[in-house]
Short mmCIF file of C-alpha atoms and ligand atoms in Angstrom, two decimals:
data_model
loop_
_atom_site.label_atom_id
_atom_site.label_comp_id
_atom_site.label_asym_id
_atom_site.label_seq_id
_atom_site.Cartn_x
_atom_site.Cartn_y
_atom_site.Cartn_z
CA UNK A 1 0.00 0.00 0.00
CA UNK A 2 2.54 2.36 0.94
CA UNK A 3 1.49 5.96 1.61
CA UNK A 4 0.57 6.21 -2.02
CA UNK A 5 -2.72 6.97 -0.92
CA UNK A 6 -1.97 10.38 0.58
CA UNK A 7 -3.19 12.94 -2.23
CA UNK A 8 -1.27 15.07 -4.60
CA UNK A 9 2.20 14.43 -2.77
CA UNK A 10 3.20 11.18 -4.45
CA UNK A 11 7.34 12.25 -4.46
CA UNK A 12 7.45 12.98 -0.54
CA UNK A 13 5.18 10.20 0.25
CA UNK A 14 7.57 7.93 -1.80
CA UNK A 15 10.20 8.66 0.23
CA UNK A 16 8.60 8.21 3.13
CA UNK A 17 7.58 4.99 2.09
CA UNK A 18 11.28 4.11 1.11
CA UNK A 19 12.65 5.06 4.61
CA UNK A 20 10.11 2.83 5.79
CA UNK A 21 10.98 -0.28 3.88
CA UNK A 22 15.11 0.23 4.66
CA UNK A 23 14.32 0.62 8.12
CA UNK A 24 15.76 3.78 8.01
CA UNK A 25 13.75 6.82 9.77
CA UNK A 26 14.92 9.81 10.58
CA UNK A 27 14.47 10.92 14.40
CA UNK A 28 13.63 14.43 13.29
CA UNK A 29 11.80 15.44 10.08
CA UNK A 30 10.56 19.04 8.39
CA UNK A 31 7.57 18.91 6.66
CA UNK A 32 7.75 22.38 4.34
CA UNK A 33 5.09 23.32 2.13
CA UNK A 34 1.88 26.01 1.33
CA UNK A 35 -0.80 25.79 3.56
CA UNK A 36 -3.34 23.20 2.23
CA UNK A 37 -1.02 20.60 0.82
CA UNK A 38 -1.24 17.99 3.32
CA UNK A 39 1.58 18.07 6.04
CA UNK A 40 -0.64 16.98 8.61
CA UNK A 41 -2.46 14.22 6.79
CA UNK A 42 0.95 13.00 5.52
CA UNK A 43 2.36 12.88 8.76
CA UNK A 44 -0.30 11.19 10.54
CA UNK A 45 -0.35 8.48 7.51
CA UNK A 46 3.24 8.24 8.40
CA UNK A 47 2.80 7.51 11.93
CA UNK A 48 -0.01 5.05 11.18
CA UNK A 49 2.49 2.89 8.57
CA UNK A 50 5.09 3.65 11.46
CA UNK A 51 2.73 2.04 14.12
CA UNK A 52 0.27 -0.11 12.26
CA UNK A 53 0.45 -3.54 14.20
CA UNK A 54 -0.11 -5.47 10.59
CA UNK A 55 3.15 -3.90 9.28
CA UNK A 56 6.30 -5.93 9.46
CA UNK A 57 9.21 -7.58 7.28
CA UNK A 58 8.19 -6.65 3.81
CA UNK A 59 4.98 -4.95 4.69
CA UNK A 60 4.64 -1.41 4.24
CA UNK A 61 1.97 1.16 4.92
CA UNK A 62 -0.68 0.73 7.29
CA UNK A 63 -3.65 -1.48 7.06
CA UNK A 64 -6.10 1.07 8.23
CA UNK A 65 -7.90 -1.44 10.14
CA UNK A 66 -5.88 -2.43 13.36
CA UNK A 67 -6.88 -1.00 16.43
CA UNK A 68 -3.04 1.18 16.26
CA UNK A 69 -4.66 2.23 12.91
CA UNK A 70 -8.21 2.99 13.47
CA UNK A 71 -6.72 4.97 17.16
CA UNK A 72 -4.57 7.09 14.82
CA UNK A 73 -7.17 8.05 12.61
CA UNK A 74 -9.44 8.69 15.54
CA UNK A 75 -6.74 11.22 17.23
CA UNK A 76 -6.62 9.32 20.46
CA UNK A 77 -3.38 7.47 19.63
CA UNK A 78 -1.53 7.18 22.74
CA UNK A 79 1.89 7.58 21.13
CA UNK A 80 1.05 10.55 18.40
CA UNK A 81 0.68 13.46 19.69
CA UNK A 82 -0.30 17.23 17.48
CA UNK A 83 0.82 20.08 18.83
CA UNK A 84 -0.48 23.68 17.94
CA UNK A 85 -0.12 26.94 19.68
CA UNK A 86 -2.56 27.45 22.69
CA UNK A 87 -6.06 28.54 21.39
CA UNK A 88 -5.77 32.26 21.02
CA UNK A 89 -2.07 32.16 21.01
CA UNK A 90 -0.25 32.83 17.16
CA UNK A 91 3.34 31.73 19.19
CA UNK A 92 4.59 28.55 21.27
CA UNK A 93 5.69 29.98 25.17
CA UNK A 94 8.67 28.21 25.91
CA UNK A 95 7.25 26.74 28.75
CA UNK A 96 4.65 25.04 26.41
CA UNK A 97 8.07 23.48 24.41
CA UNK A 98 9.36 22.57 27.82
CA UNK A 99 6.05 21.58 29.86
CA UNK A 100 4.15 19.79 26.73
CA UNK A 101 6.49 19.08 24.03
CA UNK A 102 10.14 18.09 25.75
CA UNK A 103 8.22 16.22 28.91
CA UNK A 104 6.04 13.52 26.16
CA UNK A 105 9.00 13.22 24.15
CA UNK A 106 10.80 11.42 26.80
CA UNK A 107 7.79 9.03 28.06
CA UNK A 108 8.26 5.65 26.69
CA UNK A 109 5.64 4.67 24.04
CA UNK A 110 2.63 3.13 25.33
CA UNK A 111 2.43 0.04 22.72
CA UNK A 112 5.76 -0.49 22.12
CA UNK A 113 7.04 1.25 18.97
CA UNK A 114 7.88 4.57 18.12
CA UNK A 115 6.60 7.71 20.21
CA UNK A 116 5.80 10.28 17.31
CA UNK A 117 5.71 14.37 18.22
CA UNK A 118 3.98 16.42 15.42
CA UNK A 119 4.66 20.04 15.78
CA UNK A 120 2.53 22.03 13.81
CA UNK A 121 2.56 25.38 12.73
CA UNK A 122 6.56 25.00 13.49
CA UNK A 123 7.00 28.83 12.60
CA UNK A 124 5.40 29.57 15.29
CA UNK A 125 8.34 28.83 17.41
CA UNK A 126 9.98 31.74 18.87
CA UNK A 127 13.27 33.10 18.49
CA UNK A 128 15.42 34.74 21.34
CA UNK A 129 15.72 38.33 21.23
CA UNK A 130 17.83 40.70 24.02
CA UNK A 131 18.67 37.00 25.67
CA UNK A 132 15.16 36.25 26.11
CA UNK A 133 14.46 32.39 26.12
CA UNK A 134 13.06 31.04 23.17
CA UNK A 135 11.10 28.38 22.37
CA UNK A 136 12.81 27.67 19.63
CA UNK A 137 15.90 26.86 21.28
CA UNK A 138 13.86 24.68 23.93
CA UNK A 139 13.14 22.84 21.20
CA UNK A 140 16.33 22.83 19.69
CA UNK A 141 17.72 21.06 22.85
CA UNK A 142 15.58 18.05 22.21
CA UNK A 143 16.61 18.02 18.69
CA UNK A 144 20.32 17.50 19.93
CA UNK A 145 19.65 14.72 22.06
CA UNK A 146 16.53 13.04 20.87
CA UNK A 147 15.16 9.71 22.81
CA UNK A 148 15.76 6.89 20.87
CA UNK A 149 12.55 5.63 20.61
CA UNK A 150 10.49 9.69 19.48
CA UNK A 151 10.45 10.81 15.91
CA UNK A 152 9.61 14.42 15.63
CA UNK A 153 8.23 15.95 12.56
CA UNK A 154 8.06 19.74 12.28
CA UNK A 155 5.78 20.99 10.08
CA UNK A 156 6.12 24.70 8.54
CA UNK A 157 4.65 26.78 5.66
CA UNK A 158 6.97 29.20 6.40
CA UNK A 159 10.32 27.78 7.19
CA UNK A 160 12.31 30.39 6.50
CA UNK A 161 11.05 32.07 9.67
CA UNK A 162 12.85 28.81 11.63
CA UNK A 163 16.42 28.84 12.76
CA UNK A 164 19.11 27.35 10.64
CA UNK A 165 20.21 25.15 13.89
CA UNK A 166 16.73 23.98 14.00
CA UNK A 167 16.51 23.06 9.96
CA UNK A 168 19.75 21.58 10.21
CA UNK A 169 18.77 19.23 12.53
CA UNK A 170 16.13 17.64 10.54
CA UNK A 171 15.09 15.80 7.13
CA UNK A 172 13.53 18.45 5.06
CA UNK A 173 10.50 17.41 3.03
CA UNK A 174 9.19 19.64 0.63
CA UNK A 175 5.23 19.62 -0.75
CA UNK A 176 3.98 20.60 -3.49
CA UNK A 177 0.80 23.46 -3.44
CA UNK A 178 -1.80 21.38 -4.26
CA UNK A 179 -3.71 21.78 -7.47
CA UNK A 180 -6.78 23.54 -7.56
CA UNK A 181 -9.05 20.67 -7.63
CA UNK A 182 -7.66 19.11 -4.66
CA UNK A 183 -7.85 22.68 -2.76
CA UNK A 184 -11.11 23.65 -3.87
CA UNK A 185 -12.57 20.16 -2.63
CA UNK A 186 -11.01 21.43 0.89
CA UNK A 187 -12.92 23.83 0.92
CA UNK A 188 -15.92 22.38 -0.04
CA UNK A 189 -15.26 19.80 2.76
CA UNK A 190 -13.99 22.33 5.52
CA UNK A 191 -15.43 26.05 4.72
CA UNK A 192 -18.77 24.56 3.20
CA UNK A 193 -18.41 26.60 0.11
CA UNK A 194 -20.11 25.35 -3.15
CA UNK A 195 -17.68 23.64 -5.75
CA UNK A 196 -18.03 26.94 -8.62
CA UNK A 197 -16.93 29.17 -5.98
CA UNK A 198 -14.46 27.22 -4.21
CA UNK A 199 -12.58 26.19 -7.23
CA UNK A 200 -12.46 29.99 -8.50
CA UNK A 201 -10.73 30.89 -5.09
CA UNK A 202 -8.71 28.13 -5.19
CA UNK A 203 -7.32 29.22 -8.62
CA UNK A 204 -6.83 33.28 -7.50
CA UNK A 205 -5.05 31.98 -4.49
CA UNK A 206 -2.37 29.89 -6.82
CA UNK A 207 -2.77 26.89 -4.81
CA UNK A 208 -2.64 28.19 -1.20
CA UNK A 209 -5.53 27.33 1.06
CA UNK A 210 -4.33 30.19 3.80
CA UNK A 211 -4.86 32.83 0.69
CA UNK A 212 -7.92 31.45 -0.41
CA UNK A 213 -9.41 31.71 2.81
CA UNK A 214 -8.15 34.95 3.62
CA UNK A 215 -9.63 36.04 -0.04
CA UNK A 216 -12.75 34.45 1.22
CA UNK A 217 -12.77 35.24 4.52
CA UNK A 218 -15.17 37.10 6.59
CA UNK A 219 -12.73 40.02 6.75
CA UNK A 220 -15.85 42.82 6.76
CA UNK A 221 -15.40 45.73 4.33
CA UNK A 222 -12.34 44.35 3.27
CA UNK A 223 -13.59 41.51 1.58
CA UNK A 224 -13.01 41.66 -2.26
CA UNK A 225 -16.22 40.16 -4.43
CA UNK A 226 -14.69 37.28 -6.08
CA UNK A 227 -18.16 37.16 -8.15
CA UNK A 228 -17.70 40.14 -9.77
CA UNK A 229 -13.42 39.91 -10.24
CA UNK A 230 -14.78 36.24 -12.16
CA UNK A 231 -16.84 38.20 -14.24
CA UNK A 232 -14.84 40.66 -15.26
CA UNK A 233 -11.84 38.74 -16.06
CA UNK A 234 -14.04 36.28 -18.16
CA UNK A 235 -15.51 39.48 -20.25
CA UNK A 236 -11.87 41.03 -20.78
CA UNK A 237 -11.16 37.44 -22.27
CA UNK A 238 -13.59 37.22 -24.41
CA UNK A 239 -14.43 40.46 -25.83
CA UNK A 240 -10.73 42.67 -25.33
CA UNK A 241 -9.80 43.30 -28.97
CA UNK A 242 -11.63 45.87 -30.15
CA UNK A 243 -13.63 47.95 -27.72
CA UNK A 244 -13.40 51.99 -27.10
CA UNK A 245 -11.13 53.17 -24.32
CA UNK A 246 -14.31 54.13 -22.38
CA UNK A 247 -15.43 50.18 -21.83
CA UNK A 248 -11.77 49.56 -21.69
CA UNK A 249 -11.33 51.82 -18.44
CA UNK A 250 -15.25 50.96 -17.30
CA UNK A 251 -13.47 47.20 -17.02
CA UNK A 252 -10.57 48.47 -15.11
CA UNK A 253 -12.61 49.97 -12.75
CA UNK A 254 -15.41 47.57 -12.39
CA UNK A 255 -12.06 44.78 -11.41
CA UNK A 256 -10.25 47.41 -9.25
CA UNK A 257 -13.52 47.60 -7.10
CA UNK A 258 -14.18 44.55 -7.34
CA UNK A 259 -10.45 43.11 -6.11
CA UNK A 260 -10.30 44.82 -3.04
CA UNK A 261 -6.98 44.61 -1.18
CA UNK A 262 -3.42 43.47 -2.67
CA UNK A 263 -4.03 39.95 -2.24
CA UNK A 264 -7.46 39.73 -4.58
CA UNK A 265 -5.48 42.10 -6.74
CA UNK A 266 -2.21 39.94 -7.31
CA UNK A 267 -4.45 36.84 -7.70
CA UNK A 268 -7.01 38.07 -10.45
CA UNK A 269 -4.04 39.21 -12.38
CA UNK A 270 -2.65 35.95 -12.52
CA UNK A 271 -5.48 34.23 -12.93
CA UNK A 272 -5.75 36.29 -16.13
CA UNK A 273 -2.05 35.05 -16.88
CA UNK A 274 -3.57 31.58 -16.64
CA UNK A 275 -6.74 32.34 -18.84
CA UNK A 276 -4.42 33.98 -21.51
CA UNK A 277 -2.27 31.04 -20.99
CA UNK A 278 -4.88 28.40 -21.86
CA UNK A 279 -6.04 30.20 -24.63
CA UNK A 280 -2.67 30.45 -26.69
CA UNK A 281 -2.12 26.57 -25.69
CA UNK A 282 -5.82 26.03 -27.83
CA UNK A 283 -5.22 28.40 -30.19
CA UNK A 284 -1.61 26.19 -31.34
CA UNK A 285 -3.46 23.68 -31.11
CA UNK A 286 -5.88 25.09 -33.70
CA UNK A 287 -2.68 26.51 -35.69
CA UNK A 288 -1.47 22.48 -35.88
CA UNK A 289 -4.87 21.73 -37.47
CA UNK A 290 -6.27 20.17 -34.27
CA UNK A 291 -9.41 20.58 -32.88
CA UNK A 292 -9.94 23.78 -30.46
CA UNK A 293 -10.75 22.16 -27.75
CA UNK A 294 -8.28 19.00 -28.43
CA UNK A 295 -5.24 20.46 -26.25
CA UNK A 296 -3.88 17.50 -23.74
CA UNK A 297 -6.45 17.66 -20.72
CA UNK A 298 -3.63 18.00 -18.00
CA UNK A 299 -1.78 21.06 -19.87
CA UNK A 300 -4.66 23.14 -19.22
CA UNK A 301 -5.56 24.93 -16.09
CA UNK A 302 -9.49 25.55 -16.68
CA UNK A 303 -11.02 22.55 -17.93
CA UNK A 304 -15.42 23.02 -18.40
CA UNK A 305 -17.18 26.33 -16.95
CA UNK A 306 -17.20 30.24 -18.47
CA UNK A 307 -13.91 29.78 -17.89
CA UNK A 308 -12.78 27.21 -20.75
CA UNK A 309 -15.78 28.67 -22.67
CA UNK A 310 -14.12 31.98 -22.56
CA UNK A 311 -10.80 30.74 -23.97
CA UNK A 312 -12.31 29.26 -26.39
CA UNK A 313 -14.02 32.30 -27.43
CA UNK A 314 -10.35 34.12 -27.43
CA UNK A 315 -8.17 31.44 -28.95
CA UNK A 316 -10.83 31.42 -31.81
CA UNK A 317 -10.11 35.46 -32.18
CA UNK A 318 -6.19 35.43 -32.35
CA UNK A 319 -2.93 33.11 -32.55
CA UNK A 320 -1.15 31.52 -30.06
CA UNK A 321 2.01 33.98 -30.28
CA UNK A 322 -0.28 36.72 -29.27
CA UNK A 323 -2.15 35.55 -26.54
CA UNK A 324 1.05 34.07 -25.42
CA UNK A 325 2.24 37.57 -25.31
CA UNK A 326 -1.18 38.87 -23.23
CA UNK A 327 -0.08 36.08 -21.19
CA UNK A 328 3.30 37.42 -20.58
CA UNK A 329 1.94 41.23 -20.01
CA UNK A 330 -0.48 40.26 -17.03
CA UNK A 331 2.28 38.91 -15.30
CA UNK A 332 4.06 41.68 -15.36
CA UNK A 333 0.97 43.61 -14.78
CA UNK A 334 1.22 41.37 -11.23
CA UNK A 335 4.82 42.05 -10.90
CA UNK A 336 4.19 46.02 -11.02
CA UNK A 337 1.06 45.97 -8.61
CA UNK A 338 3.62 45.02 -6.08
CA UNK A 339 5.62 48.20 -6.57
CA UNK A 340 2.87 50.57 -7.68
CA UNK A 341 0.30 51.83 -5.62
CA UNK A 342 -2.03 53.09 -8.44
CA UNK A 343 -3.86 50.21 -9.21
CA UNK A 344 -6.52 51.74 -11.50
CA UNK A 345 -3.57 53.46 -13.53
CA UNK A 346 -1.80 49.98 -14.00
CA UNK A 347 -4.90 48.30 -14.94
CA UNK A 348 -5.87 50.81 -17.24
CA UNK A 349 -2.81 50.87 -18.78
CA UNK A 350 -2.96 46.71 -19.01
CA UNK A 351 -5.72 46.92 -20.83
CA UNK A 352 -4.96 49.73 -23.50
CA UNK A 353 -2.07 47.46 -24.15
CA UNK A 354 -3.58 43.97 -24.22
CA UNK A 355 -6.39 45.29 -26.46
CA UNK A 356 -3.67 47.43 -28.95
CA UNK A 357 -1.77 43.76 -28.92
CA UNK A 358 -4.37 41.42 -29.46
CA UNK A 359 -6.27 43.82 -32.17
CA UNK A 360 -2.96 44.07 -34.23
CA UNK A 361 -2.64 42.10 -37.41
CA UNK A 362 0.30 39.37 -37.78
CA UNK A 363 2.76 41.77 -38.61
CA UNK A 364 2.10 43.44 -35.61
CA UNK A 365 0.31 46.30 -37.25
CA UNK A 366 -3.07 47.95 -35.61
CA UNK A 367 -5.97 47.53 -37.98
ZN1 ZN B 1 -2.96 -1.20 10.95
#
């Protein structure tokens, strides 16, 4: 079985799996990767193979049915323990490292095997400052001079924010983001949003389920309409070459309200990248004599909805080279709205030059 079975992160769960058949675990691993991609699924499948009373010479991966197995799933494993920053809390006190952390890792497991210590949120680890303790270095100490029998796995989306002498001290695993799907059925499952809307978030947020919920989240005035930023991307898609500067800058406005804050703002501008994108890919695919819609299924990022609809509609209006090129000019669009605090001006601007290069003949000519 191995831990295959774990979603979206077949490479890290292969390794994992590998370790497990030499025999050879780490005592300390690093689980890096965007929130959303399945650190603390991974790591509790990893404990269950670890633990699973079926497993032995040969066998690897857990059965799922044992009672070590079924006790893991149910979070009331004796010998896994998750910990998180106190409720309310966004850092780890060191005397939660010392009190919580440092005083299980040195119980004996209760049945037998391995004693594993999930740490999430690892970032959340302090750092000493004016020769303040930190927790980080609490933690660091048990790194040194682990217990034989404890594994520890770290988990971080942000591991630069760690100390090197922590990092060193473990086996770095990196995840991939997961892919839209598999995000968007998160937060169908988690948030209770419906598919359409969760999968459009999950695409602005490029794969990151803590940006997708802070584009979606209840954040009051703030909180951009995702509706509308859909809309208006899809129209700019289909209908940009050839329409009057007025409608032009009506668009630009109409997605500059709409986008509200940086975050909605960087993300609808790729997402427009990725629409562009998908369109040149059909529209070479049309140039090759192939049918529009014929492009390999996994190249494309929108597959069904407005969306594919859309770039259809755009790829059937202009060539591949150029749409590559509109592409090319939203991400820099992105780029800039980093630096630039005139947002209107820059989308304006994007779309006076997206419309003047996608209504120019081959040669590059305005007609
Ligand atoms: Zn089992």
């Amino acid at each position: 079985v191995g831990l295959g079975n774990v979603e979206g992160q077949p490479r890290v769960a292969n390794c994992l799996s590998q370790a497990l058949s030499r025999g050879r675990l780490a005592q300390a691993y690093l689980f890096t990767g965007p929130e959303g991609s399945g650190k603390r699924r991974l790591a509790a499948e990893f404990a269950k193979a670890v633990l699973c009373r079926e497993a032995g010479p040969g066998v690897v991966g857990a059965c799922g049915g044992c009672a070590s197995c079924q006790a893991v799933d149910g979070g009331r494993h004796p010998d896994v323990a998750l910990f998180q920053p106190e409720k309310g809390k966004t850092a780890y006190p060191v005397r939660q490292v010392r009190e919580e952390i440092r005083r299980q890792a040195y119980l004996k497991p209760a049945l037998g095997g391995k004693r594993f210590l999930i740490v999430d949120r690892a970032e959340a680890l302090t750092r000493g400052a004016g020769g303040q303790n930190a927790s980080a270095d609490t933690l660091l100490k048990l790194l040194e001079e682990p217990p034989p029998d404890t594994i520890i796995i770290l988990l971080a989306s942000h591991p630069a924010r760690l100390p090197d002498t922590v990092r060193s001290r473990c086996q770095q695993l990196r995840f991939d983001p997961p892919d839209s799907e598999n995000l968007a059925r998160q937060l169908v499952a988690e948030d209770g949003l419906d598919r359409d809307e969760a999968l459009f978030a999950a695409h602005l947020a490029g794969g990151d389920l803590a940006v997708a919920r802070g584009l979606l989240g209840v954040r009051k005035k703030d909180k951009p309409d995702l509706r509308a930023v859909r809309e208006t991307l899809l129209e700019i898609v289909r209908s940009l070459p050839r329409r009057p500067y007025p409608e032009l800058f009506a668009l630009a406005s109409a997605l500059d309200a709409a986008a509200r804050g940086w975050l909605a703002l960087t993300g609808a501008l790729g997402l427009l990248a990725a629409l562009y994108r998908d369109a040149s890919l059909k529209a070479l695919r049309q140039e090759a004599g192939g049918e529009p819609g014929g492009v390999g299924g996994g190249v494309l990022t929108f597959r069904g909805g407005p969306e594919q609809a859309a770039t259809d509609e755009a790829a059937a209006g202009s060539d591949a080279g150029r749409l590559r090129d509109a592409a090319l000019r939203a991400l820099a669009a992105q780029e800039n709205s980093r630096r630039y605090p005139a947002r209107l001006l820059l989308l304006e601007v994007l779309l006076i030059d997206l419309e003047t290069l996608l209504s120019a003949d081959r040669l590059g000519v305005p007609s």
